[in-house]
mmCIF file of C-alpha atoms in Angstrom:
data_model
loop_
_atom_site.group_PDB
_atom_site.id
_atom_site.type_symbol
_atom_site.label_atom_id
_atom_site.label_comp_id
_atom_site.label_asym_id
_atom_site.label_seq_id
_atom_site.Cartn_x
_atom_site.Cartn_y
_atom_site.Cartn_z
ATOM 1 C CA UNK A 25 34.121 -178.185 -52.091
ATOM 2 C CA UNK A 26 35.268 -180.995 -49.611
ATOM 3 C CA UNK A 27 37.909 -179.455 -49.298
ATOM 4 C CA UNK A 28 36.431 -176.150 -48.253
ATOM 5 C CA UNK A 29 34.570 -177.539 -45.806
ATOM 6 C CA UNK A 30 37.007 -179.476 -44.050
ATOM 7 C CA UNK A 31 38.852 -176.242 -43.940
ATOM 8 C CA UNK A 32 35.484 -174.476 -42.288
ATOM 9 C CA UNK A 33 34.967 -177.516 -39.563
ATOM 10 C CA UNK A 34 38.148 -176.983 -38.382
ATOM 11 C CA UNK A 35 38.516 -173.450 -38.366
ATOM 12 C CA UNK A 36 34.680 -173.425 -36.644
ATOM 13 C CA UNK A 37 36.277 -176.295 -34.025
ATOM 14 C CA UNK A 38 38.833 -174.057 -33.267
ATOM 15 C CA UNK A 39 36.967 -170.535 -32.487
ATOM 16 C CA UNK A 40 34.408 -172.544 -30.791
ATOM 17 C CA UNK A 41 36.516 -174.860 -28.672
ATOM 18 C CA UNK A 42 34.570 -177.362 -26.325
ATOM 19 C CA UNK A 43 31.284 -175.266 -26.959
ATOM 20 C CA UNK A 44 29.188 -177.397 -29.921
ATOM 21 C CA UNK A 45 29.436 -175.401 -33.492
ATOM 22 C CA UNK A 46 26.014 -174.096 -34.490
ATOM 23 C CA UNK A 47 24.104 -176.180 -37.065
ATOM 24 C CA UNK A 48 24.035 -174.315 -40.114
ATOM 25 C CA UNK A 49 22.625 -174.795 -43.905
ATOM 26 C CA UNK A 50 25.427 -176.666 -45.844
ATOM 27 C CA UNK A 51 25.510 -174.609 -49.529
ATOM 28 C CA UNK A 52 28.066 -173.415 -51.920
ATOM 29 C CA UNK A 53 26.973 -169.582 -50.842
ATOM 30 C CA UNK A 54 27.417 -170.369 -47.058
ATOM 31 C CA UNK A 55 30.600 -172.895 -47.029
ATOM 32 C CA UNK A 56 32.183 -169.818 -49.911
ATOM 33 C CA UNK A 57 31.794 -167.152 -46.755
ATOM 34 C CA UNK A 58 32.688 -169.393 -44.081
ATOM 35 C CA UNK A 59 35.733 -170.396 -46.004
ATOM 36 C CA UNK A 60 36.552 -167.038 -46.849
ATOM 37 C CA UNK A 61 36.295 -165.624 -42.760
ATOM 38 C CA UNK A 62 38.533 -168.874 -42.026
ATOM 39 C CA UNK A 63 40.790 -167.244 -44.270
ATOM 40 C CA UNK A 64 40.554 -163.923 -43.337
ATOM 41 C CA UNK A 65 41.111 -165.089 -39.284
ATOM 42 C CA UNK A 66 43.718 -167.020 -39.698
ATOM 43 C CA UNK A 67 45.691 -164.058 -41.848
ATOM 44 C CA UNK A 68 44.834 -161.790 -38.231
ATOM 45 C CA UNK A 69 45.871 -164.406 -36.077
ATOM 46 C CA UNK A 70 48.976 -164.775 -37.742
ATOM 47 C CA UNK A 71 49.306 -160.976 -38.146
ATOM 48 C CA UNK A 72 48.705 -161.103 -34.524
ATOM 49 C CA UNK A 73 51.752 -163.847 -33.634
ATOM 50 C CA UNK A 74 54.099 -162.274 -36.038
ATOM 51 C CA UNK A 75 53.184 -158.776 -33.451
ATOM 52 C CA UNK A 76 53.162 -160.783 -30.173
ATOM 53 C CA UNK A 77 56.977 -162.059 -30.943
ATOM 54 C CA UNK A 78 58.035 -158.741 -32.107
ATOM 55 C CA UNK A 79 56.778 -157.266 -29.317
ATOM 56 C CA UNK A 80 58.766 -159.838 -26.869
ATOM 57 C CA UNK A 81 62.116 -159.850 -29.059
ATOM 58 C CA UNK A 82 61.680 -155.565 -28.258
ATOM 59 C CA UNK A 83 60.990 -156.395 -24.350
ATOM 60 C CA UNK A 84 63.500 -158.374 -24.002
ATOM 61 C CA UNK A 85 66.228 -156.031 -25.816
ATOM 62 C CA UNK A 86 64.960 -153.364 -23.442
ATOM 63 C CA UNK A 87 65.398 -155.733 -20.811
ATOM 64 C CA UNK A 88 69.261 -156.478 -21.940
ATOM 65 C CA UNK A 89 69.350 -152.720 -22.567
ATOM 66 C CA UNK A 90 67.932 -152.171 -18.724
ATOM 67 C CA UNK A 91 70.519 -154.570 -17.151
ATOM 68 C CA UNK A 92 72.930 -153.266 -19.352
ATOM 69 C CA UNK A 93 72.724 -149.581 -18.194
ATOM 70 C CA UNK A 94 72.049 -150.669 -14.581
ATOM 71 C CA UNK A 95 75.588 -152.073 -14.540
ATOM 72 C CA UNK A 96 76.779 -149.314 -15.963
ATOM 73 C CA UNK A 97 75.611 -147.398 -13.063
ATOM 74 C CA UNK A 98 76.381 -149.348 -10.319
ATOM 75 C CA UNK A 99 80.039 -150.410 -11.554
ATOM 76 C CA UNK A 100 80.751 -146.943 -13.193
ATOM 77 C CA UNK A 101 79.327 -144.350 -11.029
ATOM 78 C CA UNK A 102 78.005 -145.997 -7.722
ATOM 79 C CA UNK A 103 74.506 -145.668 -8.199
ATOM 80 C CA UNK A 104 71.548 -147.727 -8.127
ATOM 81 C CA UNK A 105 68.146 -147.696 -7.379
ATOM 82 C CA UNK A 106 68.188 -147.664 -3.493
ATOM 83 C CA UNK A 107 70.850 -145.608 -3.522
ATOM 84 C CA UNK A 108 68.921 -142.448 -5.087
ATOM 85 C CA UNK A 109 66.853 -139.984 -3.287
ATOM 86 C CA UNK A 110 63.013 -139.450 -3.796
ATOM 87 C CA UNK A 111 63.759 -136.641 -5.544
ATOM 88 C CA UNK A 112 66.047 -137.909 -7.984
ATOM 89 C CA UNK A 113 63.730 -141.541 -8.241
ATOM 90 C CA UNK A 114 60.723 -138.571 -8.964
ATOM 91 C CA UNK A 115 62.658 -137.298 -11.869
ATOM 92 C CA UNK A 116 63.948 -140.350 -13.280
ATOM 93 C CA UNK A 117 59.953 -141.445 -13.199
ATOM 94 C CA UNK A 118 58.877 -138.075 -14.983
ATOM 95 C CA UNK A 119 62.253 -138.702 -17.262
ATOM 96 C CA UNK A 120 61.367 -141.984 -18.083
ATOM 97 C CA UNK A 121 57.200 -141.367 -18.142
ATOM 98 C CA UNK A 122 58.007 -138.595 -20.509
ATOM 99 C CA UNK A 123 59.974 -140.417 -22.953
ATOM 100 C CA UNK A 124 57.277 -143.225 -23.173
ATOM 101 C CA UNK A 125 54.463 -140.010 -23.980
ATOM 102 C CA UNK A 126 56.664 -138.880 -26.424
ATOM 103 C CA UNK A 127 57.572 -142.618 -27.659
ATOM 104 C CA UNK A 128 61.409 -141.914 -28.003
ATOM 105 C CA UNK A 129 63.681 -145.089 -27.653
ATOM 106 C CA UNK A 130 65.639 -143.222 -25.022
ATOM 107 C CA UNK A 131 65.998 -139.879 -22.770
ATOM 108 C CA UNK A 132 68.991 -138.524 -24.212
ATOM 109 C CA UNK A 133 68.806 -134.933 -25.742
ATOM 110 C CA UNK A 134 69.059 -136.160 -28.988
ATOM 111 C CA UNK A 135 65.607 -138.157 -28.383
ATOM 112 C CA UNK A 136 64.217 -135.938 -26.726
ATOM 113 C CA UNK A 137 64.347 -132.386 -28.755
ATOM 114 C CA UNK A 138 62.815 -133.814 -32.229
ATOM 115 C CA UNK A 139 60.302 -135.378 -30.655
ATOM 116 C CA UNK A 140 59.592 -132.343 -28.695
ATOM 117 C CA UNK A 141 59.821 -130.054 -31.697
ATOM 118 C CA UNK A 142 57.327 -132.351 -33.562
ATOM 119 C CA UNK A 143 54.692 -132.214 -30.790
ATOM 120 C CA UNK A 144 55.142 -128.476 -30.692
ATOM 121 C CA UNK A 145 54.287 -128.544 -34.838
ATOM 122 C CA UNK A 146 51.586 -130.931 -33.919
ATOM 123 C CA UNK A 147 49.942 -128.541 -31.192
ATOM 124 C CA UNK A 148 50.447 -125.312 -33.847
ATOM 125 C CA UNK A 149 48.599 -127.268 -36.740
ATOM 126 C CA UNK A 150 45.744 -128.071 -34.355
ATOM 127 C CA UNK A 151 45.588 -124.776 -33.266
ATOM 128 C CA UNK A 152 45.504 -123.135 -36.620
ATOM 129 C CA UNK A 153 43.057 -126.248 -37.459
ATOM 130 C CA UNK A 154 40.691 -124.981 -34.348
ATOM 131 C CA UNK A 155 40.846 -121.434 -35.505
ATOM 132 C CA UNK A 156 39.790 -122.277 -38.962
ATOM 133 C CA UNK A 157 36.884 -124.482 -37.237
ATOM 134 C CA UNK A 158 35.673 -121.854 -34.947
ATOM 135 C CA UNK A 159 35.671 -119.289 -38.486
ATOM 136 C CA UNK A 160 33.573 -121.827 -40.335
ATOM 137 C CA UNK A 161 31.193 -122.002 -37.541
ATOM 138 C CA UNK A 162 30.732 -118.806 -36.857
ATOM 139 C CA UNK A 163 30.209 -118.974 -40.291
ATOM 140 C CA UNK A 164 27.936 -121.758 -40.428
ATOM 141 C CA UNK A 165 25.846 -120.086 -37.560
ATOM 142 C CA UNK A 166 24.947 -116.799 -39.368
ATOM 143 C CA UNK A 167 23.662 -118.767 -42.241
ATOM 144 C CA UNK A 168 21.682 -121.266 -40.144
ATOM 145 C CA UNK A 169 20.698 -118.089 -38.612
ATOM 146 C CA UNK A 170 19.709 -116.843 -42.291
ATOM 147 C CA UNK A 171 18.006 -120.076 -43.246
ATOM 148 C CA UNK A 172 15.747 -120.043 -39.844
ATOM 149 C CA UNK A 173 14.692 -116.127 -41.059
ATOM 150 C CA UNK A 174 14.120 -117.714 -44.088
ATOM 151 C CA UNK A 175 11.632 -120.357 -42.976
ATOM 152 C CA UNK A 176 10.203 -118.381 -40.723
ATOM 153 C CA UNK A 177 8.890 -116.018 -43.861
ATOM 154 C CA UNK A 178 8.449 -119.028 -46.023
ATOM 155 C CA UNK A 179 6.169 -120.171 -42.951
ATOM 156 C CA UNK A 180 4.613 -117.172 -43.071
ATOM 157 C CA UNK A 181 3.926 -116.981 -46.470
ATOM 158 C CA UNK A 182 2.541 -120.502 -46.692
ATOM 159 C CA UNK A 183 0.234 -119.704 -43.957
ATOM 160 C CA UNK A 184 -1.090 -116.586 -46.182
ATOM 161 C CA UNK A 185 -1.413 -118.745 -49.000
ATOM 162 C CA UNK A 186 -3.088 -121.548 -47.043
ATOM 163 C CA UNK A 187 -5.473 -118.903 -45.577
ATOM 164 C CA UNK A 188 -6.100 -117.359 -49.084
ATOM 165 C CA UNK A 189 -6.566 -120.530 -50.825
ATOM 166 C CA UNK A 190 -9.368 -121.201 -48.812
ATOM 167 C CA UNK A 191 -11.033 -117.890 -48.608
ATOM 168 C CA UNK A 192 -11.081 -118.515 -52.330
ATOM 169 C CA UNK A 193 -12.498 -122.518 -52.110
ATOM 170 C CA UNK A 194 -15.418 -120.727 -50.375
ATOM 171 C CA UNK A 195 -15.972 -118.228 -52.694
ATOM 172 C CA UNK A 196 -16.070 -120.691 -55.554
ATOM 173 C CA UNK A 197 -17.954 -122.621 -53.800
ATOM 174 C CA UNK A 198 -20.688 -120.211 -53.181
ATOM 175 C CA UNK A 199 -20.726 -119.517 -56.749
ATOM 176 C CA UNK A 200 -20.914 -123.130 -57.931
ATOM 177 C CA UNK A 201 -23.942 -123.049 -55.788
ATOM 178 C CA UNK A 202 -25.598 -119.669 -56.758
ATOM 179 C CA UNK A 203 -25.231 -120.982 -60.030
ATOM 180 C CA UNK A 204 -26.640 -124.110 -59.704
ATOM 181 C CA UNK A 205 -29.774 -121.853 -57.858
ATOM 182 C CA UNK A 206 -29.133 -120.219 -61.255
ATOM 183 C CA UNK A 207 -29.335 -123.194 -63.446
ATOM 184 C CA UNK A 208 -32.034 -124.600 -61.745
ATOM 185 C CA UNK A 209 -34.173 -121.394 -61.277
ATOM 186 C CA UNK A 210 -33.965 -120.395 -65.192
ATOM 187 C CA UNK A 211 -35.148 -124.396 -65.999
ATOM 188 C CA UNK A 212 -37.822 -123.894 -63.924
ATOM 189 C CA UNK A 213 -38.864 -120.655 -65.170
ATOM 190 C CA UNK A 214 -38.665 -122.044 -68.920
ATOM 191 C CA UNK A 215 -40.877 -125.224 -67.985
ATOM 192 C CA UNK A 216 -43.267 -122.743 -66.846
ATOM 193 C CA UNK A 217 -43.072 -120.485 -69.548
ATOM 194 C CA UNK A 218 -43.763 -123.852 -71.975
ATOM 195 C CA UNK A 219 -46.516 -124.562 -69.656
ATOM 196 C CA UNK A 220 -48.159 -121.373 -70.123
ATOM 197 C CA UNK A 221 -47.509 -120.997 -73.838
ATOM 198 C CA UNK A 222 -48.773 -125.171 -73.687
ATOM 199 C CA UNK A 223 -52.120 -123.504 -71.771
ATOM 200 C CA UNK A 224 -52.697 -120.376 -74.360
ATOM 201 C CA UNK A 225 -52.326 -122.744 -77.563
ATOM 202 C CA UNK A 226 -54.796 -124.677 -75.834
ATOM 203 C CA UNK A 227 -57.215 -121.944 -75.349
ATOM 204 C CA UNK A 228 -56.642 -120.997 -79.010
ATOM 205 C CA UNK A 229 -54.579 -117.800 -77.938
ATOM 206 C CA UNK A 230 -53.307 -115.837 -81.127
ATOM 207 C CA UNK A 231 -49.948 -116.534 -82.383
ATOM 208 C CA UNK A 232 -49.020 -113.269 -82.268
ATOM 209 C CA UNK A 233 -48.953 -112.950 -77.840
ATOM 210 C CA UNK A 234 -46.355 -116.083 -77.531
ATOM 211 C CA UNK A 235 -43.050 -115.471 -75.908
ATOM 212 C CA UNK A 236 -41.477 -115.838 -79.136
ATOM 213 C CA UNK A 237 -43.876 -113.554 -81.383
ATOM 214 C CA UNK A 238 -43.095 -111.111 -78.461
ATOM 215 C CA UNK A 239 -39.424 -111.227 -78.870
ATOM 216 C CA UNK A 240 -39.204 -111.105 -83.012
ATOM 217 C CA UNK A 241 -41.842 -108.069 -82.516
ATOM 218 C CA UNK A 242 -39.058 -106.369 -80.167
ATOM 219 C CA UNK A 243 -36.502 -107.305 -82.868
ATOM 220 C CA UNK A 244 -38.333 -105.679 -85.471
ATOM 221 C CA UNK A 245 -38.670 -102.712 -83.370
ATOM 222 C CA UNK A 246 -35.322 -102.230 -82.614
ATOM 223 C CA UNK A 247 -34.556 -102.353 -86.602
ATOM 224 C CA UNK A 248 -37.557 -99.733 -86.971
ATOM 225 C CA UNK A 249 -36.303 -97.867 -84.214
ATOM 226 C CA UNK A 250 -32.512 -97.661 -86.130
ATOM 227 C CA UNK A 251 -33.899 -96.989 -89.379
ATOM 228 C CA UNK A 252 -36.403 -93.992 -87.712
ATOM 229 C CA UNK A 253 -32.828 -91.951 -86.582
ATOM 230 C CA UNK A 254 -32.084 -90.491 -90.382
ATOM 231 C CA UNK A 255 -35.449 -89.329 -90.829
ATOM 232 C CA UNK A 256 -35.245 -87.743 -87.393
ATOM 233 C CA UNK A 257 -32.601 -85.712 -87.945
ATOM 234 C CA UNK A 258 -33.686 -84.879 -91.988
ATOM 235 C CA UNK A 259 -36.575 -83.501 -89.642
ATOM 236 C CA UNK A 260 -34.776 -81.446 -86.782
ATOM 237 C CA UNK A 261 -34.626 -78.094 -89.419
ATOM 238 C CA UNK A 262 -38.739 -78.569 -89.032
ATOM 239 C CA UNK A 263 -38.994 -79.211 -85.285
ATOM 240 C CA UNK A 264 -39.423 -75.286 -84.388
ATOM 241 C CA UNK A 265 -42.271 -74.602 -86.898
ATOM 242 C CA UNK A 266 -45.637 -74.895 -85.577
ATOM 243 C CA UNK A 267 -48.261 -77.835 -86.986
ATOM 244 C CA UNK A 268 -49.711 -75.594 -89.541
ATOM 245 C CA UNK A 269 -46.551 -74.270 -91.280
ATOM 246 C CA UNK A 270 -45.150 -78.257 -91.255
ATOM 247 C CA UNK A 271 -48.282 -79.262 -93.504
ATOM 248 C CA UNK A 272 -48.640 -76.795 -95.625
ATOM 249 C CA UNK A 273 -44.853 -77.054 -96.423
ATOM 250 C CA UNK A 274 -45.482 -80.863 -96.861
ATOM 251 C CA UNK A 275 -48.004 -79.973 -98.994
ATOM 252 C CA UNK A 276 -46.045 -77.399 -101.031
ATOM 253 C CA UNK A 277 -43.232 -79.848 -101.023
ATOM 254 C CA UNK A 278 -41.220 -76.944 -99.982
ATOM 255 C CA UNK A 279 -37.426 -77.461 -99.966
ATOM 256 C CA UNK A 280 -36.714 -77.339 -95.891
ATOM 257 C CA UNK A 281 -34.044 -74.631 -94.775
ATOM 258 C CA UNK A 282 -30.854 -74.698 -94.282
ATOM 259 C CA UNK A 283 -29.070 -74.595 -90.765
ATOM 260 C CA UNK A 284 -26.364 -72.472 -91.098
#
């Protein structure tokens, strides 16, 4: 632990410099991820040395390489820099601008064509990528053009339902109510019948006139009324005679005719 946190002082003294280090809480959970970003930055900045001196070993062999071919030049052929005309210094600036687009280690033909070639395969495959892009969105744009249709009726169709739904809220509601009229209209009307059947008991009303006589008297009849419709039609061979002739063939107990 002591150890750890020596290690995060001096990696915080470091990043910080003469600026003060921020106080912070002293735990095992906040030294563990200090110690562990200490870590982690000093692994970059020596990834980052180890790239710097690469990068100046390669400057400086360029450098050699420079001199080297400048000598060649100016020993071999006569040329150098002054020497060359704007045109030629304009080329050897697109030559040498070119090769460091194309990141070729020189500008001889060699270099030059596969590098060349693979930027050409490069340009094709994004091509054929953007064609295959443009399909799907074409693609994607009829069916977002579906899916808005889509909503649209869905939209629609809620609506309906939302319009419907209460259309039919109002209509139950009205009926709860008329039946609660209902309900409360067909209590009153049997506290007032009690009332008045309460009254004619009082008033030593016969038995026979209550609301309940009155409805076993209607039951009755019905049954009377069922039990009457055999004897009417044992009668309907009788119906045509007149009063006379029906008595005295009740009185004869005459067999009736038969309808043929």
């Amino acid at each position: 632990m002591c150890e750890k946190i020596q290690k995060v002082n001096s990696w915080l003294g470091a990043v910080f410099g003469d600026q003060p280090v921020p106080h912070f809480e002293v735990n095992t959970r906040t030294v563990d991820v200090l110690y562990q970003l200490a870590r982690s930055s000093e692994a970059r900045c020596g990834e980052a040395a180890l790239l710097t001196e690469d990068l100046k070993q390669k400057a400086s062999e360029y450098q050699s390489e420079g001199a080297h071919y400048r000598d060649v030049l100016l020993q071999g052929l006569g040329l150098s820099c002054a020497s060359l005309s704007k045109p030629a210094d304009d080329y050897l600036s697109a030559l040498v601008d070119t090769a460091m687009v194309l990141g070729v280690r020189d500008t001889s033909l060699g270099s030059f064509m596969p590098a060349m070639n693979h930027l050409t395969n490069s340009l094709l495959e994004e091509e054929k990528s953007n064609r295959r892009l443009e399909r799907e969105l074409v693609a994607l744009r009829n069916r977002l053009g579906a899916t808005m249709v889509l909503r649209s009726s869905l939209q629609e169709d809620i609506n309906k339902t939302v319009t419907s739904q209460s259309v039919e809220s109002a209509k139950a509601e009205e009926r709860m109510l008329n039946m609660d009229f209902v309900t409360a209209k067909a209590k009153e009307l049997s506290s007032r019948r009690e009332r008045a059947e309460a009254q004619l008991v009082s008033r030593n009303m016969d038995k026979s006139l209550t609301h309940q006589a009155i409805v076993q008297l209607s039951e009755e009849v019905a049954v009377l009324k069922q039990e009457i419709i055999p004897l009417k039609k044992k009668l309907e061979p009788y119906m045509d005679l007149s009063p006379v002739c029906f008595r005295y063939l009740l009185l004869k107990k005459v067999p009736r005719p038969t309808v043929h």
